[in-house]
PDB file of C-alpha atoms in Angstrom:
ATOM      1  CA  UNK A   1     106.399 104.670 108.680  1.00  0.00           C
ATOM      2  CA  UNK A   2     103.693 102.040 108.301  1.00  0.00           C
ATOM      3  CA  UNK A   3     104.642 100.491 111.611  1.00  0.00           C
ATOM      4  CA  UNK A   4     104.663 103.802 113.312  1.00  0.00           C
ATOM      5  CA  UNK A   5     101.183 104.529 112.075  1.00  0.00           C
ATOM      6  CA  UNK A   6      99.990 101.226 113.436  1.00  0.00           C
ATOM      7  CA  UNK A   7     101.933 101.400 116.675  1.00  0.00           C
ATOM      8  CA  UNK A   8     100.772 104.867 117.507  1.00  0.00           C
ATOM      9  CA  UNK A   9      97.152 104.025 116.750  1.00  0.00           C
ATOM     10  CA  UNK A  10      96.762 106.891 114.203  1.00  0.00           C
ATOM     11  CA  UNK A  11      95.842 104.491 111.480  1.00  0.00           C
ATOM     12  CA  UNK A  12      93.048 102.818 113.419  1.00  0.00           C
ATOM     13  CA  UNK A  13      91.696 106.168 114.645  1.00  0.00           C
ATOM     14  CA  UNK A  14      91.587 107.493 111.050  1.00  0.00           C
ATOM     15  CA  UNK A  15      89.314 104.622 109.926  1.00  0.00           C
ATOM     16  CA  UNK A  16      85.582 104.777 110.013  1.00  0.00           C
ATOM     17  CA  UNK A  17      84.988 102.067 112.481  1.00  0.00           C
ATOM     18  CA  UNK A  18      81.220 102.448 112.779  1.00  0.00           C
ATOM     19  CA  UNK A  19      80.465 100.588 109.548  1.00  0.00           C
ATOM     20  CA  UNK A  20      82.769  97.607 110.602  1.00  0.00           C
ATOM     21  CA  UNK A  21      81.252  97.514 114.120  1.00  0.00           C
ATOM     22  CA  UNK A  22      77.700  97.650 112.649  1.00  0.00           C
ATOM     23  CA  UNK A  23      78.495  94.759 110.182  1.00  0.00           C
ATOM     24  CA  UNK A  24      80.127  92.610 112.967  1.00  0.00           C
ATOM     25  CA  UNK A  25      77.157  93.309 115.224  1.00  0.00           C
ATOM     26  CA  UNK A  26      74.660  92.501 112.442  1.00  0.00           C
ATOM     27  CA  UNK A  27      76.539  89.162 111.883  1.00  0.00           C
ATOM     28  CA  UNK A  28      76.390  88.339 115.566  1.00  0.00           C
ATOM     29  CA  UNK A  29      72.674  89.127 115.739  1.00  0.00           C
ATOM     30  CA  UNK A  30      71.977  87.098 112.670  1.00  0.00           C
ATOM     31  CA  UNK A  31      73.882  84.056 114.018  1.00  0.00           C
ATOM     32  CA  UNK A  32      72.057  84.344 117.323  1.00  0.00           C
ATOM     33  CA  UNK A  33      68.709  84.696 115.666  1.00  0.00           C
ATOM     34  CA  UNK A  34      69.285  81.567 113.692  1.00  0.00           C
ATOM     35  CA  UNK A  35      70.103  79.705 116.894  1.00  0.00           C
ATOM     36  CA  UNK A  36      72.337  77.063 115.278  1.00  0.00           C
ATOM     37  CA  UNK A  37      69.987  76.336 112.458  1.00  0.00           C
ATOM     38  CA  UNK A  38      72.504  75.697 109.644  1.00  0.00           C
ATOM     39  CA  UNK A  39      70.126  73.819 107.259  1.00  0.00           C
ATOM     40  CA  UNK A  40      70.054  76.818 104.818  1.00  0.00           C
ATOM     41  CA  UNK A  41      73.842  77.260 104.844  1.00  0.00           C
ATOM     42  CA  UNK A  42      74.252  78.759 101.374  1.00  0.00           C
ATOM     43  CA  UNK A  43      71.612  81.457 101.804  1.00  0.00           C
ATOM     44  CA  UNK A  44      72.739  82.336 105.304  1.00  0.00           C
ATOM     45  CA  UNK A  45      76.432  82.525 104.294  1.00  0.00           C
ATOM     46  CA  UNK A  46      75.543  84.809 101.341  1.00  0.00           C
ATOM     47  CA  UNK A  47      73.535  87.031 103.608  1.00  0.00           C
ATOM     48  CA  UNK A  48      76.385  87.225 106.236  1.00  0.00           C
ATOM     49  CA  UNK A  49      78.926  87.859 103.421  1.00  0.00           C
ATOM     50  CA  UNK A  50      76.702  90.746 102.182  1.00  0.00           C
ATOM     51  CA  UNK A  51      76.702  92.325 105.735  1.00  0.00           C
ATOM     52  CA  UNK A  52      80.515  92.112 105.984  1.00  0.00           C
ATOM     53  CA  UNK A  53      80.903  93.614 102.330  1.00  0.00           C
ATOM     54  CA  UNK A  54      78.597  96.494 103.287  1.00  0.00           C
ATOM     55  CA  UNK A  55      80.902  97.512 106.130  1.00  0.00           C
ATOM     56  CA  UNK A  56      84.050  96.919 104.088  1.00  0.00           C
ATOM     57  CA  UNK A  57      83.100  99.501 101.478  1.00  0.00           C
ATOM     58  CA  UNK A  58      83.909 102.280 103.901  1.00  0.00           C
ATOM     59  CA  UNK A  59      87.558 101.189 104.389  1.00  0.00           C
ATOM     60  CA  UNK A  60      88.992 103.887 102.003  1.00  0.00           C
ATOM     61  CA  UNK A  61      87.069 106.778 103.633  1.00  0.00           C
ATOM     62  CA  UNK A  62      89.664 109.314 104.675  1.00  0.00           C
ATOM     63  CA  UNK A  63      88.793 112.860 105.647  1.00  0.00           C
ATOM     64  CA  UNK A  64      92.565 113.678 105.874  1.00  0.00           C
ATOM     65  CA  UNK A  65      93.332 112.516 102.447  1.00  0.00           C
ATOM     66  CA  UNK A  66      93.872 116.051 101.091  1.00  0.00           C
ATOM     67  CA  UNK A  67      96.372 116.712 103.847  1.00  0.00           C
ATOM     68  CA  UNK A  68      98.405 113.646 103.040  1.00  0.00           C
ATOM     69  CA  UNK A  69      98.554 114.052  99.388  1.00  0.00           C
ATOM     70  CA  UNK A  70     101.938 115.770  99.671  1.00  0.00           C
ATOM     71  CA  UNK A  71     103.315 113.073 101.882  1.00  0.00           C
ATOM     72  CA  UNK A  72     106.344 111.081 100.590  1.00  0.00           C
ATOM     73  CA  UNK A  73     104.378 107.900 101.551  1.00  0.00           C
ATOM     74  CA  UNK A  74     102.721 106.833  98.276  1.00  0.00           C
ATOM     75  CA  UNK A  75      98.939 106.708  97.609  1.00  0.00           C
ATOM     76  CA  UNK A  76      99.041 102.953  96.966  1.00  0.00           C
ATOM     77  CA  UNK A  77     100.786 102.289 100.360  1.00  0.00           C
ATOM     78  CA  UNK A  78      98.177 104.498 102.181  1.00  0.00           C
ATOM     79  CA  UNK A  79      95.301 102.581 100.547  1.00  0.00           C
ATOM     80  CA  UNK A  80      96.808  99.130 101.021  1.00  0.00           C
ATOM     81  CA  UNK A  81      97.215  99.924 104.723  1.00  0.00           C
ATOM     82  CA  UNK A  82      93.575 100.752 104.959  1.00  0.00           C
ATOM     83  CA  UNK A  83      92.633  97.582 103.073  1.00  0.00           C
ATOM     84  CA  UNK A  84      94.823  95.563 105.318  1.00  0.00           C
ATOM     85  CA  UNK A  85      93.031  96.990 108.360  1.00  0.00           C
ATOM     86  CA  UNK A  86      89.617  96.078 106.800  1.00  0.00           C
ATOM     87  CA  UNK A  87      90.888  92.562 106.038  1.00  0.00           C
ATOM     88  CA  UNK A  88      91.919  92.227 109.768  1.00  0.00           C
ATOM     89  CA  UNK A  89      88.212  92.547 110.577  1.00  0.00           C
ATOM     90  CA  UNK A  90      86.522  90.658 107.654  1.00  0.00           C
ATOM     91  CA  UNK A  91      88.863  87.628 107.626  1.00  0.00           C
ATOM     92  CA  UNK A  92      88.475  86.465 111.243  1.00  0.00           C
ATOM     93  CA  UNK A  93      84.795  87.183 111.238  1.00  0.00           C
ATOM     94  CA  UNK A  94      84.257  85.248 108.010  1.00  0.00           C
ATOM     95  CA  UNK A  95      86.417  82.371 109.370  1.00  0.00           C
ATOM     96  CA  UNK A  96      84.168  82.201 112.514  1.00  0.00           C
ATOM     97  CA  UNK A  97      81.087  82.161 110.245  1.00  0.00           C
ATOM     98  CA  UNK A  98      82.508  79.311 108.216  1.00  0.00           C
ATOM     99  CA  UNK A  99      83.400  77.412 111.372  1.00  0.00           C
ATOM    100  CA  UNK A 100      79.750  77.621 112.476  1.00  0.00           C
ATOM    101  CA  UNK A 101      78.130  76.642 109.079  1.00  0.00           C
ATOM    102  CA  UNK A 102      80.498  74.215 107.417  1.00  0.00           C
ATOM    103  CA  UNK A 103      80.701  71.323 109.986  1.00  0.00           C
ATOM    104  CA  UNK A 104      77.053  70.268 109.491  1.00  0.00           C
ATOM    105  CA  UNK A 105      77.444  70.281 105.705  1.00  0.00           C
ATOM    106  CA  UNK A 106      78.218  66.981 103.932  1.00  0.00           C
ATOM    107  CA  UNK A 107      81.863  66.015 104.352  1.00  0.00           C
ATOM    108  CA  UNK A 108      82.528  65.766 100.606  1.00  0.00           C
ATOM    109  CA  UNK A 109      81.178  69.306  99.831  1.00  0.00           C
ATOM    110  CA  UNK A 110      82.526  71.333 102.763  1.00  0.00           C
ATOM    111  CA  UNK A 111      85.688  72.561 100.963  1.00  0.00           C
ATOM    112  CA  UNK A 112      83.843  73.237  97.702  1.00  0.00           C
ATOM    113  CA  UNK A 113      81.182  75.241  99.643  1.00  0.00           C
ATOM    114  CA  UNK A 114      83.688  77.112 101.736  1.00  0.00           C
ATOM    115  CA  UNK A 115      85.900  78.041  98.890  1.00  0.00           C
ATOM    116  CA  UNK A 116      83.125  79.021  96.476  1.00  0.00           C
ATOM    117  CA  UNK A 117      81.335  81.343  98.995  1.00  0.00           C
ATOM    118  CA  UNK A 118      84.711  82.826 100.004  1.00  0.00           C
ATOM    119  CA  UNK A 119      85.443  83.538  96.374  1.00  0.00           C
ATOM    120  CA  UNK A 120      82.062  85.230  96.087  1.00  0.00           C
ATOM    121  CA  UNK A 121      82.887  87.403  99.196  1.00  0.00           C
ATOM    122  CA  UNK A 122      86.321  88.287  97.951  1.00  0.00           C
ATOM    123  CA  UNK A 123      85.043  89.305  94.603  1.00  0.00           C
ATOM    124  CA  UNK A 124      82.384  91.460  96.071  1.00  0.00           C
ATOM    125  CA  UNK A 125      84.642  93.232  98.468  1.00  0.00           C
ATOM    126  CA  UNK A 126      87.288  93.789  95.842  1.00  0.00           C
ATOM    127  CA  UNK A 127      84.662  95.378  93.571  1.00  0.00           C
ATOM    128  CA  UNK A 128      83.621  97.761  96.316  1.00  0.00           C
ATOM    129  CA  UNK A 129      87.212  98.712  97.074  1.00  0.00           C
ATOM    130  CA  UNK A 130      87.930  99.313  93.432  1.00  0.00           C
ATOM    131  CA  UNK A 131      84.820 101.581  93.267  1.00  0.00           C
ATOM    132  CA  UNK A 132      85.888 103.411  96.375  1.00  0.00           C
ATOM    133  CA  UNK A 133      89.461 103.836  95.069  1.00  0.00           C
ATOM    134  CA  UNK A 134      88.254 105.289  91.768  1.00  0.00           C
ATOM    135  CA  UNK A 135      85.899 107.537  93.626  1.00  0.00           C
ATOM    136  CA  UNK A 136      88.806 108.718  95.837  1.00  0.00           C
ATOM    137  CA  UNK A 137      90.754 109.380  92.670  1.00  0.00           C
ATOM    138  CA  UNK A 138      87.860 111.643  91.400  1.00  0.00           C
ATOM    139  CA  UNK A 139      88.048 113.730  94.598  1.00  0.00           C
ATOM    140  CA  UNK A 140      85.647 112.007  96.961  1.00  0.00           C
ATOM    141  CA  UNK A 141      87.176 111.789 100.462  1.00  0.00           C
ATOM    142  CA  UNK A 142      84.283 109.731 101.733  1.00  0.00           C
ATOM    143  CA  UNK A 143      83.452 107.218  98.931  1.00  0.00           C
ATOM    144  CA  UNK A 144      82.017 104.592 101.174  1.00  0.00           C
ATOM    145  CA  UNK A 145      78.502 105.951 100.655  1.00  0.00           C
ATOM    146  CA  UNK A 146      78.782 105.251  96.971  1.00  0.00           C
ATOM    147  CA  UNK A 147      79.614 101.536  97.513  1.00  0.00           C
ATOM    148  CA  UNK A 148      76.313 100.617  99.091  1.00  0.00           C
ATOM    149  CA  UNK A 149      74.139 101.345  95.992  1.00  0.00           C
ATOM    150  CA  UNK A 150      76.853  99.928  93.764  1.00  0.00           C
ATOM    151  CA  UNK A 151      76.679  96.633  95.814  1.00  0.00           C
ATOM    152  CA  UNK A 152      72.886  96.422  95.644  1.00  0.00           C
ATOM    153  CA  UNK A 153      72.866  97.172  91.880  1.00  0.00           C
ATOM    154  CA  UNK A 154      75.596  94.544  91.399  1.00  0.00           C
ATOM    155  CA  UNK A 155      73.487  91.906  93.292  1.00  0.00           C
ATOM    156  CA  UNK A 156      70.460  92.759  91.090  1.00  0.00           C
ATOM    157  CA  UNK A 157      72.545  92.481  87.881  1.00  0.00           C
ATOM    158  CA  UNK A 158      74.014  89.138  89.120  1.00  0.00           C
ATOM    159  CA  UNK A 159      70.585  87.706  89.834  1.00  0.00           C
ATOM    160  CA  UNK A 160      69.046  88.900  86.492  1.00  0.00           C
ATOM    161  CA  UNK A 161      71.385  87.344  83.986  1.00  0.00           C
ATOM    162  CA  UNK A 162      70.009  83.874  83.170  1.00  0.00           C
ATOM    163  CA  UNK A 163      72.738  83.161  80.585  1.00  0.00           C
ATOM    164  CA  UNK A 164      75.492  83.307  83.141  1.00  0.00           C
ATOM    165  CA  UNK A 165      73.962  82.383  86.531  1.00  0.00           C
ATOM    166  CA  UNK A 166      76.073  83.619  89.500  1.00  0.00           C
ATOM    167  CA  UNK A 167      74.125  82.861  92.607  1.00  0.00           C
ATOM    168  CA  UNK A 168      73.722  79.177  92.242  1.00  0.00           C
ATOM    169  CA  UNK A 169      73.698  76.259  94.657  1.00  0.00           C
ATOM    170  CA  UNK A 170      75.862  73.087  94.571  1.00  0.00           C
ATOM    171  CA  UNK A 171      75.539  71.274  91.298  1.00  0.00           C
ATOM    172  CA  UNK A 172      76.365  71.443  87.743  1.00  0.00           C
ATOM    173  CA  UNK A 173      76.523  75.251  87.464  1.00  0.00           C
ATOM    174  CA  UNK A 174      78.602  75.630  90.780  1.00  0.00           C
ATOM    175  CA  UNK A 175      82.034  75.433  89.252  1.00  0.00           C
ATOM    176  CA  UNK A 176      81.381  77.743  86.207  1.00  0.00           C
ATOM    177  CA  UNK A 177      79.764  80.335  88.438  1.00  0.00           C
ATOM    178  CA  UNK A 178      82.754  80.553  90.704  1.00  0.00           C
ATOM    179  CA  UNK A 179      85.070  80.721  87.750  1.00  0.00           C
ATOM    180  CA  UNK A 180      83.148  83.739  86.674  1.00  0.00           C
ATOM    181  CA  UNK A 181      83.307  85.110  90.286  1.00  0.00           C
ATOM    182  CA  UNK A 182      87.121  84.569  90.276  1.00  0.00           C
ATOM    183  CA  UNK A 183      87.276  86.460  86.919  1.00  0.00           C
ATOM    184  CA  UNK A 184      85.388  89.402  88.488  1.00  0.00           C
ATOM    185  CA  UNK A 185      87.825  89.369  91.456  1.00  0.00           C
ATOM    186  CA  UNK A 186      90.857  89.475  89.039  1.00  0.00           C
ATOM    187  CA  UNK A 187      89.282  92.237  86.979  1.00  0.00           C
ATOM    188  CA  UNK A 188      88.434  94.291  90.133  1.00  0.00           C
ATOM    189  CA  UNK A 189      91.905  93.681  91.518  1.00  0.00           C
ATOM    190  CA  UNK A 190      93.459  95.187  88.327  1.00  0.00           C
ATOM    191  CA  UNK A 191      91.019  98.175  88.501  1.00  0.00           C
ATOM    192  CA  UNK A 192      91.946  98.679  92.210  1.00  0.00           C
ATOM    193  CA  UNK A 193      95.673  98.620  91.462  1.00  0.00           C
ATOM    194  CA  UNK A 194      95.197 101.057  88.633  1.00  0.00           C
ATOM    195  CA  UNK A 195      93.196 103.409  90.903  1.00  0.00           C
ATOM    196  CA  UNK A 196      96.123 103.307  93.315  1.00  0.00           C
ATOM    197  CA  UNK A 197      98.572 104.757  90.939  1.00  0.00           C
ATOM    198  CA  UNK A 198      99.590 108.272  92.013  1.00  0.00           C
ATOM    199  CA  UNK A 199      97.839 110.841  89.739  1.00  0.00           C
ATOM    200  CA  UNK A 200     101.113 112.819  89.706  1.00  0.00           C
ATOM    201  CA  UNK A 201     103.203 109.898  88.505  1.00  0.00           C
ATOM    202  CA  UNK A 202     104.428 109.878  84.867  1.00  0.00           C
TER     203      UNK A 202
END
């Protein structure tokens, strides 16, 4: 059934593609505007990750959700398909961004920088999907609009806690910060999986 949805194009047509296209376009415009200036790699990569996350928050929007609730195809499978489609956009774009910014970085810190910022993006996107999934569970067919203020509020919160700094540069706090990001990603994944449980299941 999943293959038929993909092959026929119904799954792609049911997605809200405008946010993804807007995010990808904004990333392209940002890269062109910088004109290869990769000296501020961390700041630029965080901005580009934010743009990708903003578009990804709309992956679970589905105006046909109420029609498909009676389908034998489970809620979790339907949501995972939508997340996979979002990942098919985010992963290649992020890989291309890293390919632009990482080569000029010092050879010893490229892997640490790339993995750390990828962990930040993964945690952010997973939080947005968890929020959207729980909003869907509460009856919102278009929860993407909720994810934008949640993302902005989360960034303000992350920047305002001096006891546990999150948005740090390479140095002594880099590893502890990304352990915290990894913890957020795991917690958000658990919340996402819980939200995917069919409400009718016992």
